[in-house]
C-alpha positions as semicolon CSV with decimal commas, in nm:
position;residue;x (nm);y (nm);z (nm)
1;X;0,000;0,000;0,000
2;X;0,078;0,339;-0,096
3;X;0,031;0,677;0,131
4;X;0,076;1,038;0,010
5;X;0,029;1,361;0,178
6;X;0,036;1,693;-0,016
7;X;0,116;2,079;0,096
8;X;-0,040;2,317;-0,129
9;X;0,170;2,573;-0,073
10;X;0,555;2,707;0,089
11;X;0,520;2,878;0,359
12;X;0,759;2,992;0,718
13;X;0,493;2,829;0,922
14;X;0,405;2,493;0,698
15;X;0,325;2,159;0,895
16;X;0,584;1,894;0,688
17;X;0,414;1,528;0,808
18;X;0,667;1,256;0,815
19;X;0,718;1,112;0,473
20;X;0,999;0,893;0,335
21;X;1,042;1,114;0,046
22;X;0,961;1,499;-0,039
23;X;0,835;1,628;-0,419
24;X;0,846;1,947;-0,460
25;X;0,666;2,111;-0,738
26;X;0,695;2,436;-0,905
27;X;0,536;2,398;-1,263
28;X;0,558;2,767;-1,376
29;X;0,847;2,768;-1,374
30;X;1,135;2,684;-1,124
31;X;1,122;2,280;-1,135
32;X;1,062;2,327;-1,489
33;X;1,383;2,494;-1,559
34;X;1,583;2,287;-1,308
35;X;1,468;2,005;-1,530
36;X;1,562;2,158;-1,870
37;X;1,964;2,237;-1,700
38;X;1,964;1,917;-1,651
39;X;1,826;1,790;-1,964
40;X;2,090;2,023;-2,132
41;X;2,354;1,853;-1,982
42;X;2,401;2,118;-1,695
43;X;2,626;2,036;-1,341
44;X;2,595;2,110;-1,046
45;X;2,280;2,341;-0,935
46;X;2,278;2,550;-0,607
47;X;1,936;2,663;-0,505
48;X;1,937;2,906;-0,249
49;X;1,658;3,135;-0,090
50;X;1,712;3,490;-0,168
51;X;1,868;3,672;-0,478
52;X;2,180;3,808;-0,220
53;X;2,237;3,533;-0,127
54;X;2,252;3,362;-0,518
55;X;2,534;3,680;-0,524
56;X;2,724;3,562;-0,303
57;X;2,722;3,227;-0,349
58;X;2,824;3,298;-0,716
59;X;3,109;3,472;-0,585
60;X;3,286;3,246;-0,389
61;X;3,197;3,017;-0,663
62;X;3,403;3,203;-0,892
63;X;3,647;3,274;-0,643
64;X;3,649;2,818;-0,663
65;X;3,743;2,860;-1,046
66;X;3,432;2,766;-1,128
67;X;3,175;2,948;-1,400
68;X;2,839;2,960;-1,223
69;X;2,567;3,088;-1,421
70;X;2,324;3,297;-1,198
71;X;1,970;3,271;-1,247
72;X;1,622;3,340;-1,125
73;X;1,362;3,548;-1,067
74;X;1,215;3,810;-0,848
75;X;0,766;3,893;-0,911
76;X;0,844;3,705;-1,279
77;X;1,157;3,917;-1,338
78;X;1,539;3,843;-1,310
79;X;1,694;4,027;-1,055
80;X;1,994;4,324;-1,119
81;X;2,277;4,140;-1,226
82;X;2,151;3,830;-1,302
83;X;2,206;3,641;-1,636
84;X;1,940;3,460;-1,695
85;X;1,559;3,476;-1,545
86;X;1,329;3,158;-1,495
87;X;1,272;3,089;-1,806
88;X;1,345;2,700;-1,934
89;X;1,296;2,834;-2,314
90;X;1,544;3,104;-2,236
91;X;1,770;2,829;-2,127
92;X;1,998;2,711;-2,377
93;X;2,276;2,503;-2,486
94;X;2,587;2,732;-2,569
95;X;2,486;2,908;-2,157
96;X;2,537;2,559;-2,023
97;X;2,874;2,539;-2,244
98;X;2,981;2,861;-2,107
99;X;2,878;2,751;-1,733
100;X;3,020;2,448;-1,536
101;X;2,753;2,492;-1,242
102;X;2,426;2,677;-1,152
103;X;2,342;2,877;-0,928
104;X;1,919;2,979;-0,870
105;X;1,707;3,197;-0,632
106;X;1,322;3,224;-0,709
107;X;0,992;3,352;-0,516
108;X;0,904;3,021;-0,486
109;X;1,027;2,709;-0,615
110;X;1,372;2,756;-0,424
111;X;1,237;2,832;-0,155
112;X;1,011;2,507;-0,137
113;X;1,340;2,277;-0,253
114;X;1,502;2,397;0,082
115;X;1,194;2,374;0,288
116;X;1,097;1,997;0,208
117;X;1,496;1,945;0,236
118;X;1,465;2,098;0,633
119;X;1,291;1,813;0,758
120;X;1,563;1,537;0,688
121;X;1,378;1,351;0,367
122;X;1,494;1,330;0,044
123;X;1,397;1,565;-0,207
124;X;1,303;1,536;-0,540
125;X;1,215;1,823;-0,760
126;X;0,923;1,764;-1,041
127;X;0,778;1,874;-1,325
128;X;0,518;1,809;-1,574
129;X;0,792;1,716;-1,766
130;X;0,963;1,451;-1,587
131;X;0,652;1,349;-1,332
132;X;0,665;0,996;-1,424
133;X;1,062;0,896;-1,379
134;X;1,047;1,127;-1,063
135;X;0,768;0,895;-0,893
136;X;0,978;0,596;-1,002
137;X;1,285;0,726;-0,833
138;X;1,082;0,846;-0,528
139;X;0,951;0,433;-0,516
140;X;1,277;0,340;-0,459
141;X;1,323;0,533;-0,157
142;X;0,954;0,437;0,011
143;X;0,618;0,428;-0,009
144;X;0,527;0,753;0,185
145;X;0,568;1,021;-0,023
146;X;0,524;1,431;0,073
147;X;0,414;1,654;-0,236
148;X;0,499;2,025;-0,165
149;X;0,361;2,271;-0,406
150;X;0,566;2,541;-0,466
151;X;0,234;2,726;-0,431
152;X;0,231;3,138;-0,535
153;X;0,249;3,436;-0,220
154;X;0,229;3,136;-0,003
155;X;-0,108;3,041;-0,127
156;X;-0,227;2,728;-0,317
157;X;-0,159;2,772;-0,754
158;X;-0,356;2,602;-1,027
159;X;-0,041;2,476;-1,270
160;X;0,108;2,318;-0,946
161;X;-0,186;2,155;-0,789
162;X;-0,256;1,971;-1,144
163;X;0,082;1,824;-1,114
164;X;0,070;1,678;-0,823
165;X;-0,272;1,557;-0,887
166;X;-0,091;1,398;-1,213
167;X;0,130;1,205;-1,045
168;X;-0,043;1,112;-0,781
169;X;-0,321;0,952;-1,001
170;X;-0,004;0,745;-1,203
171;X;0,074;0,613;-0,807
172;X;-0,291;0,530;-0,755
173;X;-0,297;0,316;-1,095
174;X;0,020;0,102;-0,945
175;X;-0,170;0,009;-0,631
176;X;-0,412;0,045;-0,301
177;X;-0,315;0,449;-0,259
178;X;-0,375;0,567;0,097
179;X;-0,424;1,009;0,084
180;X;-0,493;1,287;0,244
181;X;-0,836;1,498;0,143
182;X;-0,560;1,762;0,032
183;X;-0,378;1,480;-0,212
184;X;-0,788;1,385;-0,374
185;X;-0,864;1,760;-0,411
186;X;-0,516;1,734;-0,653
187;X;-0,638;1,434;-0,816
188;X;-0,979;1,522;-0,890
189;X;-0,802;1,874;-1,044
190;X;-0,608;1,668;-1,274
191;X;-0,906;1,417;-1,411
192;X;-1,114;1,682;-1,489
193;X;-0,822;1,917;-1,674
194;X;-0,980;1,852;-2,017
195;X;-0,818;1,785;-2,382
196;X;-0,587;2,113;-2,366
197;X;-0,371;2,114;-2,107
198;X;-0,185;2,371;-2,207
199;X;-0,478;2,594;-2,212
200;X;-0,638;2,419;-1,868
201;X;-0,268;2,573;-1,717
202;X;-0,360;2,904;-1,838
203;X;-0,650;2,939;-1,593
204;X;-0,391;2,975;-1,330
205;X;-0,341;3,351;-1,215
206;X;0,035;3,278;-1,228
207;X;0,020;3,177;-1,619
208;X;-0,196;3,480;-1,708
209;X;0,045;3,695;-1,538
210;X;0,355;3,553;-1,692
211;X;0,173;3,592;-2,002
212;X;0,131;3,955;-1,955
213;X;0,505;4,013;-1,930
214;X;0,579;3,819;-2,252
215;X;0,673;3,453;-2,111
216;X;0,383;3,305;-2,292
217;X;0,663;3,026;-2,471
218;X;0,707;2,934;-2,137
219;X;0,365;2,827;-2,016
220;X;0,359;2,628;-2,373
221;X;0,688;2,422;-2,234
222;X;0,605;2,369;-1,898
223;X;0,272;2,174;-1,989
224;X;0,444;1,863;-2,198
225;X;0,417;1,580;-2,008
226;X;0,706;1,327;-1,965
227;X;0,923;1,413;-2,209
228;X;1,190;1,379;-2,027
229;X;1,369;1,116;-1,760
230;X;1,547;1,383;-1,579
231;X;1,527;1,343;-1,181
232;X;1,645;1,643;-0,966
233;X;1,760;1,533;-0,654
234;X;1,857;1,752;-0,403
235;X;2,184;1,646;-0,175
236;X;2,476;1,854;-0,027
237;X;2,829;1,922;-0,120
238;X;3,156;1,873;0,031
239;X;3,114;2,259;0,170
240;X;2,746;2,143;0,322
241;X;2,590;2,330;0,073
242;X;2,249;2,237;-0,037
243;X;2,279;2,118;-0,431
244;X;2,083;1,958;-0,697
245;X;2,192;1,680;-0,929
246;X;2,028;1,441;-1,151
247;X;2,045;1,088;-1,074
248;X;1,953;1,001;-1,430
249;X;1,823;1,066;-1,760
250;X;1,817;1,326;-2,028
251;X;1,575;1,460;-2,246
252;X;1,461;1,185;-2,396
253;X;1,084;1,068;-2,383
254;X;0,967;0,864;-2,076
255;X;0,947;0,530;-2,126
256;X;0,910;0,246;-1,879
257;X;0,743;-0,090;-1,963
258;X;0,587;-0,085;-1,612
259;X;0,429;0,205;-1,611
260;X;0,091;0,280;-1,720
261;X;0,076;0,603;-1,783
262;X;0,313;0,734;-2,009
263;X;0,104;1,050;-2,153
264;X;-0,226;1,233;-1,941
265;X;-0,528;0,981;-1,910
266;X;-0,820;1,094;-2,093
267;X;-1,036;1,322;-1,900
268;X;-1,345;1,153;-1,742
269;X;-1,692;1,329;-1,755
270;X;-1,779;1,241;-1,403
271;X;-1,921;1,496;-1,099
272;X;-1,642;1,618;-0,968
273;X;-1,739;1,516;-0,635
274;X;-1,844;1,133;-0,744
275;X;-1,420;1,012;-0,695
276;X;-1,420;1,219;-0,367
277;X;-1,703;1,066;-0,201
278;X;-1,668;0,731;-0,312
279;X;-1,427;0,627;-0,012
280;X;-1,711;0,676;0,227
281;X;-1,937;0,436;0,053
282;X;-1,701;0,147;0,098
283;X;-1,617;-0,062;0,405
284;X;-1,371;0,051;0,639
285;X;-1,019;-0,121;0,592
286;X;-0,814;0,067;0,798
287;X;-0,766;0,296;1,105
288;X;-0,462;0,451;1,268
289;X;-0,319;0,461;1,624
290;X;-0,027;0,619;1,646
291;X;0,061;0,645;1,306
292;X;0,086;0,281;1,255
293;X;-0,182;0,099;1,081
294;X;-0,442;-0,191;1,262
């Protein structure tokens, strides 16, 4: 059996349950572009709270020998001094050439990476993109996984929600899936997305903003679906800095034998409720003492 838990948003104050394994989600756009360095053939990548503190961490970088590139995003925008924003279609080939190493600050999606990575589990950093190899990794470090939504102002966000919901319907299909009420509001989000996903994302406040300052491209990347077998994991260095590497992949398309769900299920006309309200109508299997299951 299979138990999830989800956090729809990061926040100072956030309860983190126990879990054996965190993923952390930021859709639009900071998991997406960790993804995309990765897929590009990018090292190392240092995510770190606050654009100062992506400064100086680039500087003593440098001071290393090494060639971080600096990149993120303050409201949308990158920062003074930065050379790149958020954006994965900004990302390219001849900046990870130039660049040996990474080094990131965004409003949300760092901050979430370091949260999840405070409370001693793993961490795992997904996207549309990669969902599928990301829950396969996250198998093989336990059956109790933690999804924390990146979220937006420390509220819940449409893009990220959906993704959660997408992966945790892809667990439910490989067996008996225990949740949370906050994990089947995600899952009922993602079975009734619709055809377009694409334009399902752009419902999101976040999309229509980033839309309005002329990332549009972006919103169009950040909705493919396992396209890639890239798996972010975050870890720390020799200097106990927190760090991201992949543990596999590239940007090929997902594709695992044992998986059944390899692109988005078709959307189901059913009442939105119907899925939600379904556990009550069957016998009890289970209660908990303790957190251990009788």
């Amino acid at each position: 059996m299979y138990e999830a838990d989800l956090i729809f948003s990061c926040g100072e104050n956030n309860y983190l349950p126990v879990v054996d394994v965190w993923i952390v989600i930021d859709v639009l756009r900071a998991t997406t572009v960790m993804t995309r360095w990765f897929e590009l053939g990018g090292g190392a990548l240092y995510p770190v709270k606050t654009p100062d503190e992506a400064r100086v961490l680039t500087y003593e970088l440098t001071e290393q020998n090494l060639k971080p590139l600096l990149m993120g995003e303050v409201n949308g925008i990158p920062p003074e001094g930065f050379t790149l924003g958020n954006s994965p279609v900004d990302l390219n080939l001849g900046l990870i050439r130039e660049h040996n190493c990474g080094v990131m600050s965004t409003t949300n999606g760092t901050v979430a990476l370091l949260e999840a990575a405070s409370s001693g589990s793993p961490v795992i950093a997904a996207s549309l993109r990669n969902y599928a190899a990301c829950l396969d990794y996250a198998l093989t470090l336990g059956n109790n996984i933690g999804f924390l939504c990146s979220g937006r102002k420390k509220r819940p966000s449409w893009e990220d929600t959906l993704c959660a919901g997408a992966i945790l319907k892809l667990l439910q299909s490989r067996g008996e899936l225990l949740t949370t009420d906050s994990a089947k509001i995600a899952m009922l989000l993602w079975q009734n997305r619709g055809d377009n996903l694409e334009k399902f994302i752009m419902n999101s406040t976040h999309a229509q903003y980033l839309e309005k300052i002329g990332y549009l491209d972006d919103i169009a990347f950040a909705s493919q679906c396992n396209v890639s077998t890239v798996v972010p994991v975050l870890t720390i260095d020799k200097d106990s800095r927190n760090i991201l590497r992949s543990v596999s992949g590239n940007s090929e398309p997902y594709h695992n034998i044992d998986s059944q769900e390899i692109k988005p299920e078709p959307a189901k006309n059913l009442d939105p409720f119907e899925e939600l309200l379904s556990y009550t109508k069957k016998p009890a299997q289970y209660f908990f003492i303790g957190r251990k299951e009788k």
